[in-house]
Amino acid sequence: MKCRHCGNESFIPFADLQNCPPSNSMLTEATLFAPEVYYPLVVEVCDVCFLAQVDEHKAATEIFDADYTYFSSFSKSWLEHAERYAAMMIERFGLGPQSQVIEVASNDGYLLQYFHQRGIPVLGVEPTANTAEVAVAKGIPTIVDFFGKSFADERVPAAADVIAGNNVFAHVPDINDFSAGLKAALKPGGVVTLEFPHLLRLIEENQFDTIYHEHFSYLSLGATERILGAQGLKIFDVEELPTHGGSLRIFAAHADDGTKLRSPNVDAVLAAEEKSGLRGREVYESFQPRIDRVRSDFLRFILDQRDGGKKVAGYGAAAKGNTLLNYCGVKGAELVNFVADASPHKQDRYLPGSHIPVVAPQRIDEDRPDYIVIFPWNLRDEIAGQLGHAREWGAKFVTAIPELKVW
Ligand SMILES: [Zn+2]
């Protein structure tokens, strides 16, 4: 294994989640009994550039195939987040009808629609055809392709006043080529913003369930600054966001852009990373025992409920739940009877590995489980609010991370 940024071959051990199938490979009735491919899920940290990364065992084209089921527009809080972002960018950088906004991994147009509504030209780049189709139907021009240096040179050279990348930077296998593409697609004076879960928060809050095969890199600001810097981009500002359990939104510009001055926010976050030891070994080497405690607490809880004749259901068929369930070795519907999800694209399918059925949320009302495990803990308040009526039959909510909580 070579570091995907610097090519170094020595690593610090961080998180070993053993073997599991790719998190987004939902199964259908027809594929449920077919052999399932398991890949090692191990994150290590380069001891030269401190980029935390999974080894690439599955080609990106295979993961982002036509069956890809994640539609951004099904999360209300995520849509609100996108709308606030668009308003902020329009205001801060004075965007208007003369501007061009490009989003990389534009999904179903959930974000670009808010620029489009304000009369600002937009272009989405999205590798999955079924989500891109939804975007085009909304009037959001979208190119179905992977973004990188050659794409940018051929299709959008120096074209963008703003390039947005939300939860894509951590998911690209070739992070150097992707960064070179950002540089190539950016107009002089333009701004790149990238949002990604912050490695510091992953470590501090035991968020090991955000580790999955499609999530190649686990980023600190320090590592991101080195990766973009190597392509001639500088980070001039950063915001800390609550999304996905704690994300960073970085603002980058051409390294020679004298109009973008470095905000004190950048050095404040870098100092926090330094203080937490992200440029040392100990913080990484001590993570595995904490993961294992989360696993034993969660398993003990669901086994106790089964033995006590209680019904346990789950909510939210997202990648996070799959990492947790597979690492805990949960199989079939015995311990977690079903997982409810509002997205019709996920219903009537089965979770990879655990084979737990995914059903529509009304099943919760029919079955009246005693406990509802909220797998996307980052949306716990939104989901607990939607399911508030379950209190009427005495149901309690459960989250496993950062530690087991029943309320
Ligand atoms: Zn490295």
PDB file of C-alpha atoms in Angstrom, residues 170-339:
ATOM      1  CA  ALA A 170     -13.006  12.175   1.068  1.00  0.00           C
ATOM      2  CA  HIS A 171     -14.577   9.789  -1.474  1.00  0.00           C
ATOM      3  CA  VAL A 172     -12.218  10.206  -4.439  1.00  0.00           C
ATOM      4  CA  PRO A 173      -9.649   7.471  -4.953  1.00  0.00           C
ATOM      5  CA  ASP A 174      -7.086   9.730  -6.645  1.00  0.00           C
ATOM      6  CA  ILE A 175      -7.132  12.776  -4.415  1.00  0.00           C
ATOM      7  CA  ASN A 176      -4.160  14.416  -6.184  1.00  0.00           C
ATOM      8  CA  ASP A 177      -5.775  14.176  -9.635  1.00  0.00           C
ATOM      9  CA  PHE A 178      -9.079  15.442  -8.242  1.00  0.00           C
ATOM     10  CA  SER A 179      -7.300  18.428  -6.645  1.00  0.00           C
ATOM     11  CA  ALA A 180      -5.506  19.155  -9.927  1.00  0.00           C
ATOM     12  CA  GLY A 181      -8.945  19.150 -11.567  1.00  0.00           C
ATOM     13  CA  LEU A 182     -10.205  21.753  -9.087  1.00  0.00           C
ATOM     14  CA  LYS A 183      -7.232  23.958  -9.917  1.00  0.00           C
ATOM     15  CA  ALA A 184      -7.794  23.515 -13.682  1.00  0.00           C
ATOM     16  CA  ALA A 185     -11.542  24.255 -13.558  1.00  0.00           C
ATOM     17  CA  LEU A 186     -11.233  27.386 -11.407  1.00  0.00           C
ATOM     18  CA  LYS A 187     -11.343  30.860 -12.963  1.00  0.00           C
ATOM     19  CA  PRO A 188      -8.738  33.379 -11.820  1.00  0.00           C
ATOM     20  CA  GLY A 189     -10.242  34.915  -8.671  1.00  0.00           C
ATOM     21  CA  GLY A 190     -12.570  31.934  -8.171  1.00  0.00           C
ATOM     22  CA  VAL A 191     -13.292  30.010  -4.979  1.00  0.00           C
ATOM     23  CA  VAL A 192     -13.374  26.294  -4.244  1.00  0.00           C
ATOM     24  CA  THR A 193     -15.294  25.086  -1.217  1.00  0.00           C
ATOM     25  CA  LEU A 194     -15.057  21.524   0.026  1.00  0.00           C
ATOM     26  CA  GLU A 195     -16.923  19.953   2.892  1.00  0.00           C
ATOM     27  CA  PHE A 196     -15.810  16.762   4.535  1.00  0.00           C
ATOM     28  CA  PRO A 197     -16.109  15.106   7.951  1.00  0.00           C
ATOM     29  CA  HIS A 198     -13.311  16.289  10.216  1.00  0.00           C
ATOM     30  CA  LEU A 199     -10.912  13.555  11.312  1.00  0.00           C
ATOM     31  CA  LEU A 200     -10.522  15.282  14.663  1.00  0.00           C
ATOM     32  CA  ARG A 201     -14.224  14.808  15.413  1.00  0.00           C
ATOM     33  CA  LEU A 202     -14.177  11.212  14.187  1.00  0.00           C
ATOM     34  CA  ILE A 203     -11.458  10.471  16.727  1.00  0.00           C
ATOM     35  CA  GLU A 204     -12.881  12.490  19.605  1.00  0.00           C
ATOM     36  CA  GLU A 205     -16.393  11.036  19.223  1.00  0.00           C
ATOM     37  CA  ASN A 206     -15.670   7.402  18.309  1.00  0.00           C
ATOM     38  CA  GLN A 207     -17.283   7.869  14.902  1.00  0.00           C
ATOM     39  CA  PHE A 208     -15.776   4.686  13.478  1.00  0.00           C
ATOM     40  CA  ASP A 209     -19.056   3.962  11.678  1.00  0.00           C
ATOM     41  CA  THR A 210     -18.202   6.767   9.229  1.00  0.00           C
ATOM     42  CA  ILE A 211     -15.469   4.437   7.965  1.00  0.00           C
ATOM     43  CA  TYR A 212     -16.466   2.498   4.872  1.00  0.00           C
ATOM     44  CA  HIS A 213     -14.850   1.411   1.625  1.00  0.00           C
ATOM     45  CA  GLU A 214     -16.246   4.246  -0.469  1.00  0.00           C
ATOM     46  CA  HIS A 215     -14.805   6.754   1.993  1.00  0.00           C
ATOM     47  CA  PHE A 216     -11.154   6.625   0.977  1.00  0.00           C
ATOM     48  CA  SER A 217      -9.677   9.501   3.016  1.00  0.00           C
ATOM     49  CA  TYR A 218     -10.292  10.790   6.561  1.00  0.00           C
ATOM     50  CA  LEU A 219      -9.196  14.368   6.451  1.00  0.00           C
ATOM     51  CA  SER A 220      -7.655  16.863   8.783  1.00  0.00           C
ATOM     52  CA  LEU A 221      -7.202  20.484   7.776  1.00  0.00           C
ATOM     53  CA  GLY A 222      -3.441  19.980   7.881  1.00  0.00           C
ATOM     54  CA  ALA A 223      -3.509  17.089   5.395  1.00  0.00           C
ATOM     55  CA  THR A 224      -5.991  18.914   3.137  1.00  0.00           C
ATOM     56  CA  GLU A 225      -3.809  22.014   3.063  1.00  0.00           C
ATOM     57  CA  ARG A 226      -0.826  19.908   1.938  1.00  0.00           C
ATOM     58  CA  ILE A 227      -2.832  18.074  -0.736  1.00  0.00           C
ATOM     59  CA  LEU A 228      -4.356  21.237  -2.276  1.00  0.00           C
ATOM     60  CA  GLY A 229      -1.111  23.167  -1.816  1.00  0.00           C
ATOM     61  CA  ALA A 230       0.728  20.613  -3.946  1.00  0.00           C
ATOM     62  CA  GLN A 231      -1.608  21.587  -6.845  1.00  0.00           C
ATOM     63  CA  GLY A 232      -1.259  25.351  -6.449  1.00  0.00           C
ATOM     64  CA  LEU A 233      -4.336  26.018  -4.333  1.00  0.00           C
ATOM     65  CA  LYS A 234      -4.294  27.749  -0.937  1.00  0.00           C
ATOM     66  CA  ILE A 235      -6.833  27.464   1.868  1.00  0.00           C
ATOM     67  CA  PHE A 236      -7.821  30.956   2.975  1.00  0.00           C
ATOM     68  CA  ASP A 237     -10.731  30.208   5.302  1.00  0.00           C
ATOM     69  CA  VAL A 238     -12.407  27.343   7.115  1.00  0.00           C
ATOM     70  CA  GLU A 239     -15.688  26.871   8.956  1.00  0.00           C
ATOM     71  CA  GLU A 240     -16.541  24.149  11.433  1.00  0.00           C
ATOM     72  CA  LEU A 241     -19.977  22.690  10.678  1.00  0.00           C
ATOM     73  CA  PRO A 242     -22.208  20.332  12.668  1.00  0.00           C
ATOM     74  CA  THR A 243     -23.029  18.200   9.578  1.00  0.00           C
ATOM     75  CA  HIS A 244     -22.079  14.498   9.581  1.00  0.00           C
ATOM     76  CA  GLY A 245     -21.033  14.694  13.207  1.00  0.00           C
ATOM     77  CA  GLY A 246     -18.621  17.566  12.645  1.00  0.00           C
ATOM     78  CA  SER A 247     -17.338  18.671   9.265  1.00  0.00           C
ATOM     79  CA  LEU A 248     -14.992  21.271   7.895  1.00  0.00           C
ATOM     80  CA  ARG A 249     -15.883  23.582   5.036  1.00  0.00           C
ATOM     81  CA  ILE A 250     -12.683  24.870   3.519  1.00  0.00           C
ATOM     82  CA  PHE A 251     -12.405  27.830   1.152  1.00  0.00           C
ATOM     83  CA  ALA A 252      -9.553  27.659  -1.351  1.00  0.00           C
ATOM     84  CA  ALA A 253      -8.276  29.905  -4.120  1.00  0.00           C
ATOM     85  CA  HIS A 254      -5.390  30.000  -6.591  1.00  0.00           C
ATOM     86  CA  ALA A 255      -2.181  30.229  -4.535  1.00  0.00           C
ATOM     87  CA  ASP A 256      -1.293  33.513  -6.258  1.00  0.00           C
ATOM     88  CA  ASP A 257      -4.705  35.146  -5.685  1.00  0.00           C
ATOM     89  CA  GLY A 258      -3.773  38.251  -3.686  1.00  0.00           C
ATOM     90  CA  THR A 259      -7.424  39.150  -3.023  1.00  0.00           C
ATOM     91  CA  LYS A 260      -7.984  36.141  -0.728  1.00  0.00           C
ATOM     92  CA  LEU A 261      -6.342  36.762   2.621  1.00  0.00           C
ATOM     93  CA  ARG A 262      -5.835  33.982   5.143  1.00  0.00           C
ATOM     94  CA  SER A 263      -8.439  34.072   7.908  1.00  0.00           C
ATOM     95  CA  PRO A 264      -7.362  33.433  11.528  1.00  0.00           C
ATOM     96  CA  ASN A 265      -9.861  30.519  11.463  1.00  0.00           C
ATOM     97  CA  VAL A 266      -7.332  28.485   9.475  1.00  0.00           C
ATOM     98  CA  ASP A 267      -4.594  28.711  12.077  1.00  0.00           C
ATOM     99  CA  ALA A 268      -7.087  28.146  14.914  1.00  0.00           C
ATOM    100  CA  VAL A 269      -8.208  24.793  13.461  1.00  0.00           C
ATOM    101  CA  LEU A 270      -4.615  23.802  12.635  1.00  0.00           C
ATOM    102  CA  ALA A 271      -3.648  24.588  16.251  1.00  0.00           C
ATOM    103  CA  ALA A 272      -6.518  22.435  17.582  1.00  0.00           C
ATOM    104  CA  GLU A 273      -5.335  19.542  15.406  1.00  0.00           C
ATOM    105  CA  GLU A 274      -1.769  19.981  16.600  1.00  0.00           C
ATOM    106  CA  LYS A 275      -2.901  20.057  20.226  1.00  0.00           C
ATOM    107  CA  SER A 276      -4.865  16.817  19.781  1.00  0.00           C
ATOM    108  CA  GLY A 277      -1.778  15.091  18.458  1.00  0.00           C
ATOM    109  CA  LEU A 278      -2.886  14.531  14.847  1.00  0.00           C
ATOM    110  CA  ARG A 279       0.754  14.815  13.814  1.00  0.00           C
ATOM    111  CA  GLY A 280       1.879  12.075  16.188  1.00  0.00           C
ATOM    112  CA  ARG A 281       1.258   8.316  16.544  1.00  0.00           C
ATOM    113  CA  GLU A 282      -0.417   7.895  19.916  1.00  0.00           C
ATOM    114  CA  VAL A 283      -3.824   9.400  19.048  1.00  0.00           C
ATOM    115  CA  TYR A 284      -4.216   6.906  16.195  1.00  0.00           C
ATOM    116  CA  GLU A 285      -2.789   3.860  17.968  1.00  0.00           C
ATOM    117  CA  SER A 286      -5.190   4.260  20.913  1.00  0.00           C
ATOM    118  CA  PHE A 287      -8.377   4.367  18.769  1.00  0.00           C
ATOM    119  CA  GLN A 288      -9.041   0.636  18.264  1.00  0.00           C
ATOM    120  CA  PRO A 289      -9.789  -0.175  21.944  1.00  0.00           C
ATOM    121  CA  ARG A 290     -12.397   2.607  21.956  1.00  0.00           C
ATOM    122  CA  ILE A 291     -14.114   1.148  18.866  1.00  0.00           C
ATOM    123  CA  ASP A 292     -14.179  -2.259  20.488  1.00  0.00           C
ATOM    124  CA  ARG A 293     -15.883  -0.873  23.602  1.00  0.00           C
ATOM    125  CA  VAL A 294     -18.658   0.647  21.440  1.00  0.00           C
ATOM    126  CA  ARG A 295     -19.115  -2.731  19.766  1.00  0.00           C
ATOM    127  CA  SER A 296     -19.384  -4.703  23.003  1.00  0.00           C
ATOM    128  CA  ASP A 297     -21.778  -2.198  24.613  1.00  0.00           C
ATOM    129  CA  PHE A 298     -24.098  -2.189  21.589  1.00  0.00           C
ATOM    130  CA  LEU A 299     -24.043  -5.976  21.178  1.00  0.00           C
ATOM    131  CA  ARG A 300     -24.682  -6.550  24.871  1.00  0.00           C
ATOM    132  CA  PHE A 301     -27.650  -4.182  24.710  1.00  0.00           C
ATOM    133  CA  ILE A 302     -29.369  -5.826  21.743  1.00  0.00           C
ATOM    134  CA  LEU A 303     -28.689  -9.342  23.077  1.00  0.00           C
ATOM    135  CA  ASP A 304     -30.201  -8.364  26.442  1.00  0.00           C
ATOM    136  CA  GLN A 305     -33.321  -7.040  24.705  1.00  0.00           C
ATOM    137  CA  ARG A 306     -33.692 -10.213  22.652  1.00  0.00           C
ATOM    138  CA  ASP A 307     -33.340 -12.331  25.812  1.00  0.00           C
ATOM    139  CA  GLY A 308     -35.878 -10.128  27.600  1.00  0.00           C
ATOM    140  CA  GLY A 309     -38.428 -10.563  24.801  1.00  0.00           C
ATOM    141  CA  LYS A 310     -38.224  -6.940  23.647  1.00  0.00           C
ATOM    142  CA  LYS A 311     -38.478  -5.842  20.024  1.00  0.00           C
ATOM    143  CA  VAL A 312     -35.625  -3.787  18.536  1.00  0.00           C
ATOM    144  CA  ALA A 313     -35.940  -1.985  15.206  1.00  0.00           C
ATOM    145  CA  GLY A 314     -33.610   0.393  13.411  1.00  0.00           C
ATOM    146  CA  TYR A 315     -34.106   3.646  11.568  1.00  0.00           C
ATOM    147  CA  GLY A 316     -31.998   4.948   8.664  1.00  0.00           C
ATOM    148  CA  ALA A 317     -30.502   2.527   6.127  1.00  0.00           C
ATOM    149  CA  ALA A 318     -27.338   4.578   5.668  1.00  0.00           C
ATOM    150  CA  ALA A 319     -23.720   3.531   5.372  1.00  0.00           C
ATOM    151  CA  LYS A 320     -23.093   4.265   9.058  1.00  0.00           C
ATOM    152  CA  GLY A 321     -25.501   1.571  10.238  1.00  0.00           C
ATOM    153  CA  ASN A 322     -23.931  -0.959   7.909  1.00  0.00           C
ATOM    154  CA  THR A 323     -20.456  -0.369   9.277  1.00  0.00           C
ATOM    155  CA  LEU A 324     -21.724  -0.724  12.842  1.00  0.00           C
ATOM    156  CA  LEU A 325     -23.883  -3.806  12.206  1.00  0.00           C
ATOM    157  CA  ASN A 326     -21.230  -5.584  10.191  1.00  0.00           C
ATOM    158  CA  TYR A 327     -18.474  -4.847  12.678  1.00  0.00           C
ATOM    159  CA  CYS A 328     -20.746  -6.142  15.440  1.00  0.00           C
ATOM    160  CA  GLY A 329     -21.424  -9.285  13.399  1.00  0.00           C
ATOM    161  CA  VAL A 330     -25.205  -8.835  13.481  1.00  0.00           C
ATOM    162  CA  LYS A 331     -26.866 -11.224  10.991  1.00  0.00           C
ATOM    163  CA  GLY A 332     -30.493 -11.463   9.940  1.00  0.00           C
ATOM    164  CA  ALA A 333     -33.574 -10.002  11.591  1.00  0.00           C
ATOM    165  CA  GLU A 334     -33.254 -11.747  14.955  1.00  0.00           C
ATOM    166  CA  LEU A 335     -31.549  -8.944  16.899  1.00  0.00           C
ATOM    167  CA  VAL A 336     -32.640  -5.942  14.831  1.00  0.00           C
ATOM    168  CA  ASN A 337     -35.981  -6.875  13.261  1.00  0.00           C
ATOM    169  CA  PHE A 338     -35.942  -4.364  10.418  1.00  0.00           C
ATOM    170  CA  VAL A 339     -34.587  -0.964   9.480  1.00  0.00           C
TER     171      VAL A 339
END
